[in-house]
Every structure is written in structure tokens, then in C-alpha cells.
Amino acid sequence: MNNLSRFVLIIFMQRPISLGILASIPAALLIISLVFLLLYLLTRCCDRKPRKPKSHGCQKCTLIFFAIICCAAIGLGLYGNDDLHNGVLQIFGSGRKIEQLILNVRNQVSD
């Protein structure tokens, strides 16, 4: 393994930690929104008093907003993950081509 491959490997081995932290933010928001949805459904299900139809309107809108935001963030995260993976494959492929080119030049010079 040459120095370029080692350098690229070191750089990309440090990145998943920070990407994991960033990816956990939408997951945490999704979990929070699901907990609020669960609380809403439990209070609505066990509630015996008749309520006005608009008494939980703000809570519904907030839950819908956070659910849409979380789904969008997860979708963008999956797209970004695929894009990053393709970029890493391209970098390693280019590194192999450069390494092969350097080896060919060395072989031609030494002959």
C-alpha cells in the first residue's frame, strides 16, 4: 500500500464518526416526534371527556411538521451516503490508476 492510499484511508476512517453524529440528529428528532405522537394517541384514547375538535390542532400540526422534517432528513442522509460512497469508490479507483501509472513509468525508466 503506497502513501497516497494510506493517506486516503486515514482521512476516510475519521469521517464516519462525525457523519454518525450528524446522522443521529434526524433519528433523535424522529424518536421525539414518535414519542409525542404516542403520548397524543394515549391521551386521546383514554380521554373520556368530549373535547372541541380544534383542541389538539397545534399539537397535530407540530407532530406532522416534525415527522415530515425527519423523513426528509433521513431521505437526504441516505442520498448523501450513497453519493459519498460513490465518491470514495471513485477516489480509490483513481488512486489505483495513478499507482499503476507510476509503476509503469518506473518500470520503463529502470529498463
CSV table of N, CA and C in Angstrom, one decimal:
chain,number,residue,atom,x,y,z
A,1,MET,N,0.9,-1.2,0.0
A,1,MET,CA,0.0,0.0,0.0
A,1,MET,C,0.9,1.2,0.0
A,2,ASN,N,0.7,2.1,-1.0
A,2,ASN,CA,1.5,3.3,-1.0
A,2,ASN,C,1.0,4.4,-0.1
A,3,ASN,N,1.8,5.5,-0.1
A,3,ASN,CA,1.5,6.6,0.9
A,3,ASN,C,0.2,7.3,0.6
A,4,LEU,N,-0.2,7.4,-0.7
A,4,LEU,CA,-1.5,8.0,-1.1
A,4,LEU,C,-2.6,7.2,-0.6
A,5,SER,N,-2.6,5.9,-0.8
A,5,SER,CA,-3.6,5.0,-0.3
A,5,SER,C,-3.8,5.1,1.2
A,6,ARG,N,-2.6,5.1,1.9
A,6,ARG,CA,-2.7,5.2,3.4
A,6,ARG,C,-3.3,6.5,3.8
A,7,PHE,N,-2.9,7.6,3.1
A,7,PHE,CA,-3.5,9.0,3.5
A,7,PHE,C,-5.0,9.0,3.3
A,8,VAL,N,-5.4,8.5,2.1
A,8,VAL,CA,-6.9,8.5,1.9
A,8,VAL,C,-7.6,7.6,2.8
A,9,LEU,N,-7.0,6.5,3.2
A,9,LEU,CA,-7.7,5.6,4.1
A,9,LEU,C,-7.8,6.2,5.5
A,10,ILE,N,-6.7,6.9,6.0
A,10,ILE,CA,-6.8,7.6,7.3
A,10,ILE,C,-7.8,8.7,7.3
A,11,ILE,N,-7.9,9.5,6.2
A,11,ILE,CA,-8.9,10.5,6.1
A,11,ILE,C,-10.3,10.0,6.2
A,12,PHE,N,-10.6,8.9,5.5
A,12,PHE,CA,-12.0,8.4,5.4
A,12,PHE,C,-12.3,7.5,6.6
A,13,MET,N,-11.3,7.1,7.4
A,13,MET,CA,-11.6,6.3,8.6
A,13,MET,C,-12.0,7.3,9.7
A,14,GLN,N,-11.6,8.6,9.7
A,14,GLN,CA,-12.0,9.5,10.7
A,14,GLN,C,-13.4,10.1,10.4
A,15,ARG,N,-13.8,10.1,9.2
A,15,ARG,CA,-15.1,10.8,8.8
A,15,ARG,C,-16.3,10.1,9.3
A,16,PRO,N,-16.4,8.7,9.4
A,16,PRO,CA,-17.6,8.1,9.8
A,16,PRO,C,-18.1,8.5,11.2
A,17,ILE,N,-17.1,8.9,12.0
A,17,ILE,CA,-17.5,9.2,13.4
A,17,ILE,C,-18.3,10.5,13.4
A,18,SER,N,-17.9,11.5,12.6
A,18,SER,CA,-18.6,12.8,12.6
A,18,SER,C,-19.9,12.6,11.8
A,19,LEU,N,-19.9,11.8,10.7
A,19,LEU,CA,-21.1,11.5,10.0
A,19,LEU,C,-22.1,10.8,10.8
A,20,GLY,N,-21.6,9.9,11.7
A,20,GLY,CA,-22.6,9.2,12.6
A,20,GLY,C,-23.2,10.1,13.5
A,21,ILE,N,-22.5,11.1,14.0
A,21,ILE,CA,-23.1,12.1,15.0
A,21,ILE,C,-24.1,12.9,14.2
A,22,LEU,N,-23.8,13.3,13.0
A,22,LEU,CA,-24.8,14.1,12.2
A,22,LEU,C,-26.0,13.3,11.8
A,23,ALA,N,-25.8,12.1,11.6
A,23,ALA,CA,-26.9,11.2,11.2
A,23,ALA,C,-27.8,10.9,12.4
A,24,SER,N,-27.3,11.0,13.6
A,24,SER,CA,-28.1,10.7,14.7
A,24,SER,C,-29.1,11.8,15.1
A,25,ILE,N,-28.9,13.0,14.6
A,25,ILE,CA,-29.7,14.2,14.9
A,25,ILE,C,-31.1,13.9,14.3
A,26,PRO,N,-31.3,13.6,13.0
A,26,PRO,CA,-32.6,13.4,12.5
A,26,PRO,C,-33.3,12.1,13.1
A,27,ALA,N,-32.5,11.1,13.5
A,27,ALA,CA,-33.0,10.0,14.1
A,27,ALA,C,-33.6,10.4,15.5
A,28,ALA,N,-32.9,11.2,16.2
A,28,ALA,CA,-33.3,11.7,17.5
A,28,ALA,C,-34.6,12.5,17.4
A,29,LEU,N,-34.7,13.3,16.4
A,29,LEU,CA,-35.9,14.1,16.2
A,29,LEU,C,-37.1,13.2,15.8
A,30,LEU,N,-36.8,12.2,15.0
A,30,LEU,CA,-37.9,11.2,14.7
A,30,LEU,C,-38.4,10.5,15.9
A,31,ILE,N,-37.5,10.1,16.8
A,31,ILE,CA,-37.8,9.4,18.0
A,31,ILE,C,-38.7,10.3,18.9
A,32,ILE,N,-38.3,11.6,19.0
A,32,ILE,CA,-39.0,12.5,19.8
A,32,ILE,C,-40.4,12.7,19.3
A,33,SER,N,-40.5,12.9,17.9
A,33,SER,CA,-41.8,13.1,17.4
A,33,SER,C,-42.7,11.9,17.5
A,34,LEU,N,-42.1,10.7,17.4
A,34,LEU,CA,-42.9,9.5,17.6
A,34,LEU,C,-43.3,9.3,19.1
A,35,VAL,N,-42.5,9.7,20.1
A,35,VAL,CA,-42.9,9.7,21.5
A,35,VAL,C,-44.1,10.7,21.7
A,36,PHE,N,-44.0,11.9,21.1
A,36,PHE,CA,-45.1,12.8,21.2
A,36,PHE,C,-46.4,12.3,20.6
A,37,LEU,N,-46.2,11.6,19.4
A,37,LEU,CA,-47.4,11.0,18.8
A,37,LEU,C,-48.0,9.9,19.7
A,38,LEU,N,-47.1,9.1,20.3
A,38,LEU,CA,-47.6,8.1,21.2
A,38,LEU,C,-48.4,8.7,22.4
A,39,LEU,N,-47.8,9.8,23.0
A,39,LEU,CA,-48.5,10.4,24.1
A,39,LEU,C,-49.8,11.0,23.7
A,40,TYR,N,-49.8,11.6,22.5
A,40,TYR,CA,-51.1,12.2,22.0
A,40,TYR,C,-52.1,11.1,21.8
A,41,LEU,N,-51.7,10.0,21.2
A,41,LEU,CA,-52.7,8.9,21.0
A,41,LEU,C,-53.2,8.3,22.3
A,42,LEU,N,-52.3,8.1,23.3
A,42,LEU,CA,-52.7,7.6,24.5
A,42,LEU,C,-53.6,8.5,25.3
A,43,THR,N,-53.3,9.8,25.3
A,43,THR,CA,-54.2,10.7,25.9
A,43,THR,C,-55.6,10.8,25.2
A,44,ARG,N,-55.5,10.7,23.9
A,44,ARG,CA,-56.8,10.8,23.1
A,44,ARG,C,-57.6,9.5,23.3
A,45,CYS,N,-56.9,8.4,23.4
A,45,CYS,CA,-57.6,7.1,23.5
A,45,CYS,C,-58.3,7.0,24.9
A,46,CYS,N,-57.6,7.4,25.9
A,46,CYS,CA,-58.0,7.2,27.3
A,46,CYS,C,-58.9,8.4,27.8
A,47,ASP,N,-59.1,9.4,27.0
A,47,ASP,CA,-59.8,10.6,27.4
A,47,ASP,C,-61.3,10.3,27.3
A,48,ARG,N,-62.0,10.5,28.4
A,48,ARG,CA,-63.5,10.2,28.4
A,48,ARG,C,-64.3,11.5,28.1
A,49,LYS,N,-63.7,12.7,28.4
A,49,LYS,CA,-64.4,13.9,28.2
A,49,LYS,C,-64.5,14.3,26.7
A,50,PRO,N,-65.7,14.7,26.3
A,50,PRO,CA,-65.7,15.2,24.9
A,50,PRO,C,-65.0,16.5,24.8
A,51,ARG,N,-64.2,16.6,23.8
A,51,ARG,CA,-63.4,17.8,23.5
A,51,ARG,C,-63.8,18.5,22.3
A,52,LYS,N,-63.4,19.8,22.2
A,52,LYS,CA,-63.6,20.5,21.0
A,52,LYS,C,-62.8,19.9,19.9
A,53,PRO,N,-63.3,20.0,18.6
A,53,PRO,CA,-62.5,19.4,17.5
A,53,PRO,C,-61.1,20.1,17.3
A,54,LYS,N,-61.0,21.3,17.7
A,54,LYS,CA,-59.7,22.0,17.4
A,54,LYS,C,-58.8,22.1,18.7
A,55,SER,N,-59.1,21.3,19.7
A,55,SER,CA,-58.3,21.5,21.0
A,55,SER,C,-56.9,21.0,20.8
A,56,HIS,N,-56.6,20.0,19.9
A,56,HIS,CA,-55.3,19.5,19.7
A,56,HIS,C,-54.7,19.9,18.3
A,57,GLY,N,-55.2,20.9,17.8
A,57,GLY,CA,-54.8,21.3,16.4
A,57,GLY,C,-53.3,21.7,16.3
A,58,CYS,N,-52.9,22.5,17.3
A,58,CYS,CA,-51.5,22.9,17.3
A,58,CYS,C,-50.5,21.7,17.5
A,59,GLN,N,-50.9,20.8,18.4
A,59,GLN,CA,-50.1,19.6,18.6
A,59,GLN,C,-50.0,18.7,17.3
A,60,LYS,N,-51.2,18.6,16.7
A,60,LYS,CA,-51.2,17.8,15.4
A,60,LYS,C,-50.3,18.4,14.4
A,61,CYS,N,-50.4,19.7,14.2
A,61,CYS,CA,-49.6,20.4,13.2
A,61,CYS,C,-48.1,20.3,13.5
A,62,THR,N,-47.7,20.4,14.8
A,62,THR,CA,-46.3,20.3,15.2
A,62,THR,C,-45.8,18.8,15.0
A,63,LEU,N,-46.6,17.8,15.3
A,63,LEU,CA,-46.2,16.5,15.0
A,63,LEU,C,-46.0,16.2,13.5
A,64,ILE,N,-47.0,16.7,12.8
A,64,ILE,CA,-46.9,16.5,11.3
A,64,ILE,C,-45.6,17.2,10.8
A,65,PHE,N,-45.4,18.4,11.2
A,65,PHE,CA,-44.2,19.1,10.8
A,65,PHE,C,-42.9,18.4,11.1
A,66,PHE,N,-42.8,17.9,12.3
A,66,PHE,CA,-41.5,17.2,12.7
A,66,PHE,C,-41.4,15.9,12.0
A,67,ALA,N,-42.5,15.2,11.8
A,67,ALA,CA,-42.5,13.9,11.0
A,67,ALA,C,-42.0,14.1,9.6
A,68,ILE,N,-42.5,15.2,9.0
A,68,ILE,CA,-42.1,15.5,7.6
A,68,ILE,C,-40.6,15.9,7.5
A,69,ILE,N,-40.2,16.7,8.5
A,69,ILE,CA,-38.8,17.1,8.5
A,69,ILE,C,-37.9,15.9,8.8
A,70,CYS,N,-38.3,15.0,9.7
A,70,CYS,CA,-37.4,13.9,9.9
A,70,CYS,C,-37.3,12.9,8.7
A,71,CYS,N,-38.5,12.7,8.1
A,71,CYS,CA,-38.4,11.9,6.9
A,71,CYS,C,-37.6,12.5,5.8
A,72,ALA,N,-37.7,13.8,5.6
A,72,ALA,CA,-36.8,14.5,4.6
A,72,ALA,C,-35.4,14.4,5.0
A,73,ALA,N,-35.0,14.5,6.3
A,73,ALA,CA,-33.6,14.5,6.7
A,73,ALA,C,-33.1,13.1,6.5
A,74,ILE,N,-33.9,12.0,6.8
A,74,ILE,CA,-33.4,10.7,6.6
A,74,ILE,C,-33.2,10.4,5.1
A,75,GLY,N,-34.2,10.9,4.3
A,75,GLY,CA,-34.0,10.7,2.8
A,75,GLY,C,-32.8,11.4,2.3
A,76,LEU,N,-32.5,12.6,2.7
A,76,LEU,CA,-31.3,13.3,2.3
A,76,LEU,C,-30.1,12.6,2.8
A,77,GLY,N,-30.1,12.1,4.0
A,77,GLY,CA,-29.0,11.4,4.6
A,77,GLY,C,-28.7,10.1,3.8
A,78,LEU,N,-29.7,9.4,3.3
A,78,LEU,CA,-29.5,8.2,2.5
A,78,LEU,C,-28.9,8.6,1.2
A,79,TYR,N,-29.4,9.7,0.6
A,79,TYR,CA,-28.9,10.1,-0.7
A,79,TYR,C,-27.4,10.6,-0.6
A,80,GLY,N,-27.1,11.3,0.5
A,80,GLY,CA,-25.8,11.8,0.8
A,80,GLY,C,-24.8,10.6,1.0
A,81,ASN,N,-25.3,9.6,1.7
A,81,ASN,CA,-24.5,8.4,2.0
A,81,ASN,C,-24.1,7.7,0.7
A,82,ASP,N,-25.1,7.6,-0.2
A,82,ASP,CA,-24.8,6.9,-1.5
A,82,ASP,C,-23.9,7.8,-2.3
A,83,ASP,N,-24.1,9.1,-2.3
A,83,ASP,CA,-23.2,10.0,-3.1
A,83,ASP,C,-21.8,9.9,-2.5
A,84,LEU,N,-21.6,9.9,-1.2
A,84,LEU,CA,-20.3,9.8,-0.6
A,84,LEU,C,-19.6,8.5,-0.9
A,85,HIS,N,-20.4,7.4,-0.9
A,85,HIS,CA,-19.9,6.1,-1.2
A,85,HIS,C,-19.4,6.0,-2.6
A,86,ASN,N,-20.1,6.6,-3.6
A,86,ASN,CA,-19.7,6.6,-4.9
A,86,ASN,C,-18.4,7.5,-5.1
A,87,GLY,N,-18.3,8.6,-4.4
A,87,GLY,CA,-17.1,9.4,-4.4
A,87,GLY,C,-15.9,8.7,-3.9
A,88,VAL,N,-16.1,7.9,-2.8
A,88,VAL,CA,-15.0,7.2,-2.2
A,88,VAL,C,-14.5,6.1,-3.1
A,89,LEU,N,-15.4,5.4,-3.8
A,89,LEU,CA,-15.1,4.4,-4.8
A,89,LEU,C,-14.3,5.0,-5.9
A,90,GLN,N,-14.7,6.2,-6.4
A,90,GLN,CA,-14.0,6.9,-7.4
A,90,GLN,C,-12.6,7.3,-7.0
A,91,ILE,N,-12.5,7.8,-5.8
A,91,ILE,CA,-11.2,8.2,-5.3
A,91,ILE,C,-10.2,7.0,-5.3
A,92,PHE,N,-10.7,5.9,-4.7
A,92,PHE,CA,-9.8,4.7,-4.6
A,92,PHE,C,-9.5,4.2,-6.0
A,93,GLY,N,-10.5,4.2,-6.9
A,93,GLY,CA,-10.2,3.8,-8.3
A,93,GLY,C,-9.2,4.7,-8.9
A,94,SER,N,-9.3,6.0,-8.7
A,94,SER,CA,-8.3,6.9,-9.3
A,94,SER,C,-6.9,6.7,-8.7
A,95,GLY,N,-6.9,6.4,-7.4
A,95,GLY,CA,-5.6,6.2,-6.7
A,95,GLY,C,-5.0,4.9,-7.3
A,96,ARG,N,-5.7,3.9,-7.5
A,96,ARG,CA,-5.2,2.7,-8.1
A,96,ARG,C,-4.6,2.9,-9.5
A,97,LYS,N,-5.4,3.7,-10.3
A,97,LYS,CA,-4.9,4.1,-11.6
A,97,LYS,C,-3.6,4.9,-11.6
A,98,ILE,N,-3.5,5.8,-10.7
A,98,ILE,CA,-2.3,6.6,-10.5
A,98,ILE,C,-1.2,5.7,-10.1
A,99,GLU,N,-1.4,4.8,-9.1
A,99,GLU,CA,-0.4,3.9,-8.7
A,99,GLU,C,0.1,3.0,-9.8
A,100,GLN,N,-0.8,2.6,-10.6
A,100,GLN,CA,-0.4,1.7,-11.7
A,100,GLN,C,0.4,2.5,-12.8
A,101,LEU,N,0.0,3.8,-13.0
A,101,LEU,CA,0.7,4.6,-13.9
A,101,LEU,C,2.1,4.9,-13.4
A,102,ILE,N,2.3,5.1,-12.1
A,102,ILE,CA,3.6,5.4,-11.5
A,102,ILE,C,4.5,4.1,-11.7
A,103,LEU,N,3.9,3.0,-11.4
A,103,LEU,CA,4.6,1.7,-11.5
A,103,LEU,C,5.1,1.5,-13.0
A,104,ASN,N,4.2,1.8,-13.9
A,104,ASN,CA,4.6,1.6,-15.3
A,104,ASN,C,5.7,2.6,-15.7
A,105,VAL,N,5.6,3.8,-15.2
A,105,VAL,CA,6.7,4.8,-15.5
A,105,VAL,C,8.0,4.3,-14.9
A,106,ARG,N,8.0,3.8,-13.7
A,106,ARG,CA,9.2,3.3,-13.0
A,106,ARG,C,9.8,2.1,-13.8
A,107,ASN,N,8.9,1.2,-14.2
A,107,ASN,CA,9.4,0.1,-15.0
A,107,ASN,C,10.0,0.5,-16.3
A,108,GLN,N,9.5,1.5,-16.9
A,108,GLN,CA,10.0,2.0,-18.2
A,108,GLN,C,11.3,2.7,-18.0
A,109,VAL,N,11.4,3.5,-16.9
A,109,VAL,CA,12.7,4.2,-16.7
A,109,VAL,C,13.8,3.3,-16.2
A,110,SER,N,13.5,2.3,-15.4
A,110,SER,CA,14.5,1.3,-15.0
A,110,SER,C,15.0,0.4,-16.1
A,111,ASP,N,14.2,0.2,-17.1
A,111,ASP,CA,14.7,-0.7,-18.2
A,111,ASP,C,15.6,-0.1,-19.1
